[in-house]
């Protein structure tokens, strides 16, 4: 029911936006989208009704892959429609997509817990090529830590993303809008390409140690993008950012699967999604304030600094965990 409500809410908000006549009406339509949407959180909660442990982690990784695919293909489709329609009218066409989702969701198995548990596990398991991933016992793995990591990662990304094309076009003025869009989408393409093989490789690693390396690489890649003088180097850093992002998400999903429970999945994933939305708001505010005082490259430096501080904190947790084990 949560998923159906969220999809219908998206349909309604897109229709409101598509027929908005004033900026205030458009603002209200986006407000409705925030209030009645939440398809991602509801989808994760639905998965948690049927899956648990490493299988749930694999399912969440595939959910994230769908979001990355949308970030690659969505801008292309919007650009295609903008050749013949106004940006506002595009929302009318977009309203068709969540309606399709409503129709598909109506044929999914019921989300009643007792009914869900009776469904054979093999029919709802994640794709076969994803290896099983053991989650190491770790007293520091909590919902609060996951929310904090999601917040930092989301904030660092939102600081840069809205101004990425501006920064790169200033440095490489010969690039077309399509080429800028391709470079912007490289990290998400890397996720789609690397999620499956990295899941197999990471199955033998510890979560905290892996996250330390991934956040460190992410910080380096963001810093490198700010300083890259050649297009090849810039694209290499973007791909490196995508690989480290994939590692971060895989391990975050492993952490979530450790404490996710079918009975409380709605509230859990709602809170987790709330941390992501809050990070978007905070990251956007920081980016706006910074842009009014400094140049666009300063956003990359701020983002990299936030990621580096996360590495320090995760290092502290790893040392504390080792001491706890030795004790």
Coordinates of C-alpha atoms in Angstrom, one line a residue:
X1 CA 0.0 0.0 0.0
X2 CA 2.9 2.4 0.7
X3 CA 4.3 1.8 -2.7
X4 CA 1.0 2.2 -4.5
X5 CA 0.3 5.4 -2.5
X6 CA 3.8 6.8 -3.4
X7 CA 3.3 6.0 -7.1
X8 CA -0.1 7.6 -7.2
X9 CA 1.3 10.6 -5.4
X10 CA 4.0 11.0 -8.0
X11 CA 1.3 10.8 -10.8
X12 CA -0.8 13.5 -9.1
X13 CA 2.2 15.8 -8.4
X14 CA 3.5 15.5 -12.0
X15 CA 0.0 16.4 -13.4
X16 CA -0.2 19.4 -11.1
X17 CA 3.3 20.5 -12.2
X18 CA 2.4 19.9 -15.9
X19 CA -0.6 22.2 -15.7
X20 CA 0.9 24.9 -13.4
X21 CA 0.4 28.4 -14.6
X22 CA 2.5 30.3 -12.1
X23 CA 5.7 29.7 -10.2
X24 CA 3.7 29.3 -6.9
X25 CA 1.5 26.6 -8.5
X26 CA 4.7 24.8 -9.6
X27 CA 6.1 25.1 -6.1
X28 CA 2.9 23.6 -4.7
X29 CA 3.2 20.7 -7.2
X30 CA 6.7 20.0 -6.1
X31 CA 5.6 20.2 -2.4
X32 CA 2.9 17.6 -3.2
X33 CA 5.6 15.4 -4.8
X34 CA 7.6 15.5 -1.6
X35 CA 4.6 14.8 0.6
X36 CA 3.0 12.0 -1.4
X37 CA 6.1 10.5 -3.2
X38 CA 8.7 8.3 -1.6
X39 CA 8.7 5.5 -4.1
X40 CA 12.3 4.6 -3.3
X41 CA 11.8 4.2 0.4
X42 CA 8.5 2.3 -0.2
X43 CA 10.2 0.0 -2.7
X44 CA 13.0 -0.9 -0.3
X45 CA 10.5 -1.5 2.5
X46 CA 8.6 -3.9 0.2
X47 CA 11.9 -5.8 -0.6
X48 CA 12.6 -6.1 3.1
X49 CA 9.2 -7.8 3.5
X50 CA 10.4 -10.8 1.4
X51 CA 14.2 -10.7 1.7
X52 CA 16.7 -10.6 4.5
X53 CA 20.4 -10.7 5.1
X54 CA 22.8 -10.8 2.1
X55 CA 19.8 -11.4 -0.2
X56 CA 18.3 -8.1 0.9
X57 CA 21.6 -6.4 0.4
X58 CA 21.8 -7.7 -3.1
X59 CA 18.2 -6.5 -3.8
X60 CA 19.1 -3.0 -2.5
X61 CA 22.1 -2.9 -4.7
X62 CA 19.9 -3.6 -7.7
X63 CA 17.5 -0.9 -6.5
X64 CA 20.3 1.6 -6.5
X65 CA 21.3 0.4 -10.0
X66 CA 17.9 1.4 -11.2
X67 CA 18.4 4.9 -9.8
X68 CA 21.8 5.2 -11.5
X69 CA 20.3 4.1 -14.8
X70 CA 17.7 6.8 -14.4
X71 CA 20.4 9.4 -13.9
X72 CA 22.0 8.3 -17.1
X73 CA 19.0 8.0 -19.4
X74 CA 16.6 10.5 -17.7
X75 CA 18.4 13.7 -18.8
X76 CA 18.6 12.3 -22.4
X77 CA 14.9 11.6 -22.6
X78 CA 14.0 15.0 -21.1
X79 CA 16.4 16.7 -23.6
X80 CA 14.6 14.8 -26.4
X81 CA 11.2 16.1 -25.3
X82 CA 12.4 19.6 -24.8
X83 CA 12.9 19.9 -28.5
X84 CA 9.2 19.9 -29.0
X85 CA 7.6 20.7 -25.6
X86 CA 8.1 23.3 -22.8
X87 CA 9.8 22.0 -19.6
X88 CA 6.6 22.4 -17.7
X89 CA 4.5 20.3 -20.2
X90 CA 7.0 17.5 -20.0
X91 CA 5.6 16.7 -16.5
X92 CA 2.4 15.7 -18.2
X93 CA 4.1 13.0 -20.1
X94 CA 6.2 12.0 -17.1
X95 CA 2.9 11.3 -15.2
X96 CA 2.4 8.3 -17.4
X97 CA 5.5 6.5 -15.9
X98 CA 4.3 6.2 -12.3
X99 CA 0.9 5.0 -13.7
X100 CA 2.7 2.2 -15.4
X101 CA 4.4 1.4 -12.1
X102 CA 0.9 1.3 -10.4
X103 CA -0.3 -1.3 -12.9
X104 CA 2.8 -3.4 -12.4
X105 CA 2.7 -3.1 -8.6
X106 CA -0.9 -4.3 -8.5
X107 CA 0.3 -7.7 -9.8
X108 CA 3.1 -8.1 -7.2
X109 CA 2.8 -10.6 -4.3
X110 CA 0.9 -9.2 -1.3
X111 CA 3.0 -7.5 1.4
X112 CA 1.3 -9.1 4.3
X113 CA 4.1 -10.5 6.4
X114 CA 2.6 -13.9 7.1
X115 CA 1.7 -14.3 3.4
X116 CA 5.2 -13.0 2.3
X117 CA 6.9 -15.5 4.6
X118 CA 5.0 -18.4 2.9
X119 CA 6.4 -17.4 -0.5
X120 CA 9.3 -19.7 -1.5
X121 CA 12.6 -17.9 -1.0
X122 CA 14.0 -19.1 -4.3
X123 CA 11.4 -17.2 -6.2
X124 CA 12.3 -13.8 -4.7
X125 CA 16.0 -14.2 -4.5
X126 CA 18.4 -11.7 -6.1
X127 CA 20.0 -12.5 -9.5
X128 CA 22.1 -15.6 -9.4
X129 CA 25.4 -14.0 -10.6
X130 CA 25.6 -11.9 -7.4
X131 CA 27.7 -13.8 -4.8
X132 CA 26.5 -14.2 -1.3
X133 CA 28.0 -11.6 1.0
X134 CA 28.7 -12.4 4.7
X135 CA 28.2 -9.4 7.0
X136 CA 30.9 -9.3 9.7
X137 CA 29.7 -9.0 13.2
X138 CA 30.2 -5.3 14.1
X139 CA 28.7 -3.5 17.1
X140 CA 29.2 -0.2 15.4
X141 CA 26.8 -1.0 12.5
X142 CA 23.7 0.9 13.5
X143 CA 20.9 2.7 11.6
X144 CA 22.4 6.0 13.0
X145 CA 25.7 5.2 11.3
X146 CA 24.1 4.4 8.0
X147 CA 22.1 7.6 8.1
X148 CA 25.2 9.6 8.9
X149 CA 27.1 7.9 6.0
X150 CA 24.2 8.5 3.6
X151 CA 24.0 12.1 4.7
X152 CA 27.7 12.8 4.2
X153 CA 27.8 11.1 0.8
X154 CA 24.6 12.7 -0.4
X155 CA 25.6 16.2 0.8
X156 CA 29.1 15.9 -0.8
X157 CA 27.5 14.9 -4.1
X158 CA 24.8 17.6 -4.1
X159 CA 27.5 20.3 -3.4
X160 CA 29.0 19.5 -6.8
X161 CA 26.4 18.0 -9.1
X162 CA 24.3 21.1 -9.9
X163 CA 27.4 23.1 -10.8
X164 CA 29.4 20.3 -12.4
X165 CA 28.6 21.2 -16.0
X166 CA 29.3 24.9 -15.3
X167 CA 32.7 24.1 -13.8
X168 CA 33.7 21.8 -16.7
X169 CA 32.4 24.0 -19.5
X170 CA 34.5 26.9 -18.1
X171 CA 37.6 24.6 -18.3
X172 CA 36.8 22.9 -21.6
X173 CA 34.7 25.4 -23.6
X174 CA 34.7 23.2 -26.7
X175 CA 32.4 20.5 -25.2
X176 CA 28.8 20.4 -26.4
X177 CA 25.9 19.9 -24.0
X178 CA 25.6 16.3 -25.0
X179 CA 29.3 15.7 -24.2
X180 CA 29.0 17.4 -20.9
X181 CA 26.0 15.2 -20.1
X182 CA 28.0 12.1 -21.0
X183 CA 30.9 13.1 -18.7
X184 CA 28.4 13.9 -15.9
X185 CA 26.9 10.4 -16.3
X186 CA 30.2 8.5 -16.2
X187 CA 30.0 7.6 -12.5
X188 CA 26.5 6.2 -12.9
X189 CA 27.6 4.1 -15.9
X190 CA 30.5 2.9 -13.8
X191 CA 28.0 1.7 -11.1
X192 CA 25.9 -0.2 -13.7
X193 CA 29.1 -1.9 -15.0
X194 CA 30.8 -2.6 -11.6
X195 CA 28.0 -3.5 -9.2
X196 CA 27.9 -7.2 -10.0
X197 CA 31.7 -7.9 -10.1
X198 CA 32.4 -5.7 -7.1
X199 CA 29.8 -7.5 -5.1
X200 CA 31.7 -10.7 -5.6
X201 CA 35.1 -9.2 -4.9
X202 CA 33.9 -7.4 -1.7
X203 CA 32.4 -10.5 -0.3
X204 CA 35.7 -11.3 1.4
X205 CA 36.3 -7.8 2.9
X206 CA 35.3 -6.2 6.2
X207 CA 32.7 -3.5 6.0
X208 CA 34.4 -0.7 8.0
X209 CA 37.8 -1.2 6.3
X210 CA 36.3 -1.3 2.9
X211 CA 34.3 1.9 3.5
X212 CA 37.4 3.7 4.7
X213 CA 39.2 2.9 1.4
X214 CA 36.1 3.8 -0.7
X215 CA 35.5 7.1 1.0
X216 CA 39.2 7.9 0.7
X217 CA 39.2 7.2 -3.1
X218 CA 36.0 9.2 -3.4
X219 CA 37.6 12.2 -1.8
X220 CA 40.7 11.9 -4.0
X221 CA 38.5 11.6 -7.2
X222 CA 36.5 14.7 -6.3
X223 CA 39.7 16.6 -5.6
X224 CA 41.2 15.4 -8.9
X225 CA 38.1 16.6 -10.8
X226 CA 38.7 20.1 -9.5
X227 CA 42.3 20.1 -10.7
X228 CA 42.2 18.0 -13.9
X229 CA 43.7 19.9 -16.8
X230 CA 43.0 17.3 -19.5
X231 CA 39.8 15.7 -20.6
X232 CA 41.1 12.2 -20.3
X233 CA 42.2 12.8 -16.7
X234 CA 38.9 14.3 -15.9
X235 CA 37.0 11.3 -17.3
X236 CA 39.3 9.0 -15.4
X237 CA 38.5 10.7 -12.1
X238 CA 34.8 10.5 -12.9
X239 CA 35.0 6.8 -13.5
X240 CA 37.1 6.3 -10.3
X241 CA 34.4 8.2 -8.5
X242 CA 31.8 5.8 -9.9
X243 CA 33.7 2.8 -8.8
X244 CA 34.2 4.1 -5.2
X245 CA 30.5 5.1 -5.1
X246 CA 29.6 1.5 -6.0
X247 CA 31.7 0.2 -3.2
X248 CA 30.1 2.6 -0.8
X249 CA 26.6 1.7 -1.7
X250 CA 27.3 -2.1 -1.6
X251 CA 28.6 -1.8 1.9
X252 CA 25.9 0.5 3.1
X253 CA 23.4 -2.1 1.8
X254 CA 25.2 -4.8 3.7
X255 CA 24.9 -2.7 6.9
X256 CA 21.2 -2.1 6.3
X257 CA 20.5 -5.8 5.8
X258 CA 22.1 -6.4 9.2
X259 CA 19.3 -4.7 11.1
X260 CA 16.4 -4.5 8.7
X261 CA 13.3 -6.2 9.8
X262 CA 10.1 -6.9 7.8
X263 CA 7.8 -5.7 10.5
X264 CA 9.5 -2.3 10.9
X265 CA 10.9 -1.8 7.3
X266 CA 8.5 1.0 6.5
X267 CA 9.7 3.3 9.3
X268 CA 13.3 2.2 8.9
X269 CA 13.6 3.0 5.2
X270 CA 11.5 6.2 5.6
X271 CA 14.1 7.4 8.1
X272 CA 17.0 6.4 5.9
X273 CA 15.4 8.1 2.9
X274 CA 14.8 11.2 5.1
X275 CA 18.6 11.4 5.8
X276 CA 19.2 11.4 2.0
X277 CA 16.6 14.2 1.4
X278 CA 18.1 16.2 4.3
X279 CA 21.5 15.9 2.8
X280 CA 20.2 17.2 -0.5
X281 CA 18.8 20.3 1.2
X282 CA 21.9 21.0 3.3
X283 CA 24.2 20.3 0.3
X284 CA 22.2 22.7 -1.9
X285 CA 22.3 25.4 0.7
X286 CA 26.0 25.1 1.2
X287 CA 26.6 25.1 -2.5
X288 CA 24.5 28.3 -3.0
X289 CA 26.2 30.1 -0.2
X290 CA 29.6 29.1 -1.4
X291 CA 28.9 30.0 -5.0
X292 CA 28.0 33.5 -3.9
X293 CA 31.3 34.0 -2.2
X294 CA 33.9 31.9 -4.0
X295 CA 34.5 30.2 -7.4
X296 CA 32.9 27.0 -8.6
X297 CA 36.0 24.9 -7.9
X298 CA 35.6 25.6 -4.1
X299 CA 32.6 23.3 -4.2
X300 CA 34.8 20.4 -5.1
X301 CA 37.2 21.2 -2.3
X302 CA 34.4 21.4 0.2
X303 CA 33.0 18.1 -1.0
X304 CA 36.4 16.4 -0.8
X305 CA 37.0 17.7 2.7
X306 CA 33.6 16.3 4.0
X307 CA 34.5 12.9 2.5
X308 CA 38.0 13.1 4.1
X309 CA 36.6 13.8 7.5
X310 CA 34.4 10.7 7.1
X311 CA 37.5 8.6 6.4
X312 CA 39.0 9.9 9.7
X313 CA 35.8 9.0 11.7
X314 CA 35.5 5.5 10.1
X315 CA 39.2 5.0 10.9
X316 CA 38.4 5.8 14.6
X317 CA 35.6 3.3 14.5
X318 CA 37.8 0.6 13.0
X319 CA 40.5 1.1 15.7
X320 CA 37.8 1.0 18.4
X321 CA 36.4 -2.2 17.0
X322 CA 39.9 -3.8 16.9
X323 CA 40.4 -2.8 20.6
X324 CA 37.0 -4.3 21.5
X325 CA 37.9 -7.6 19.8
X326 CA 41.3 -7.8 21.5
X327 CA 39.7 -7.0 24.8

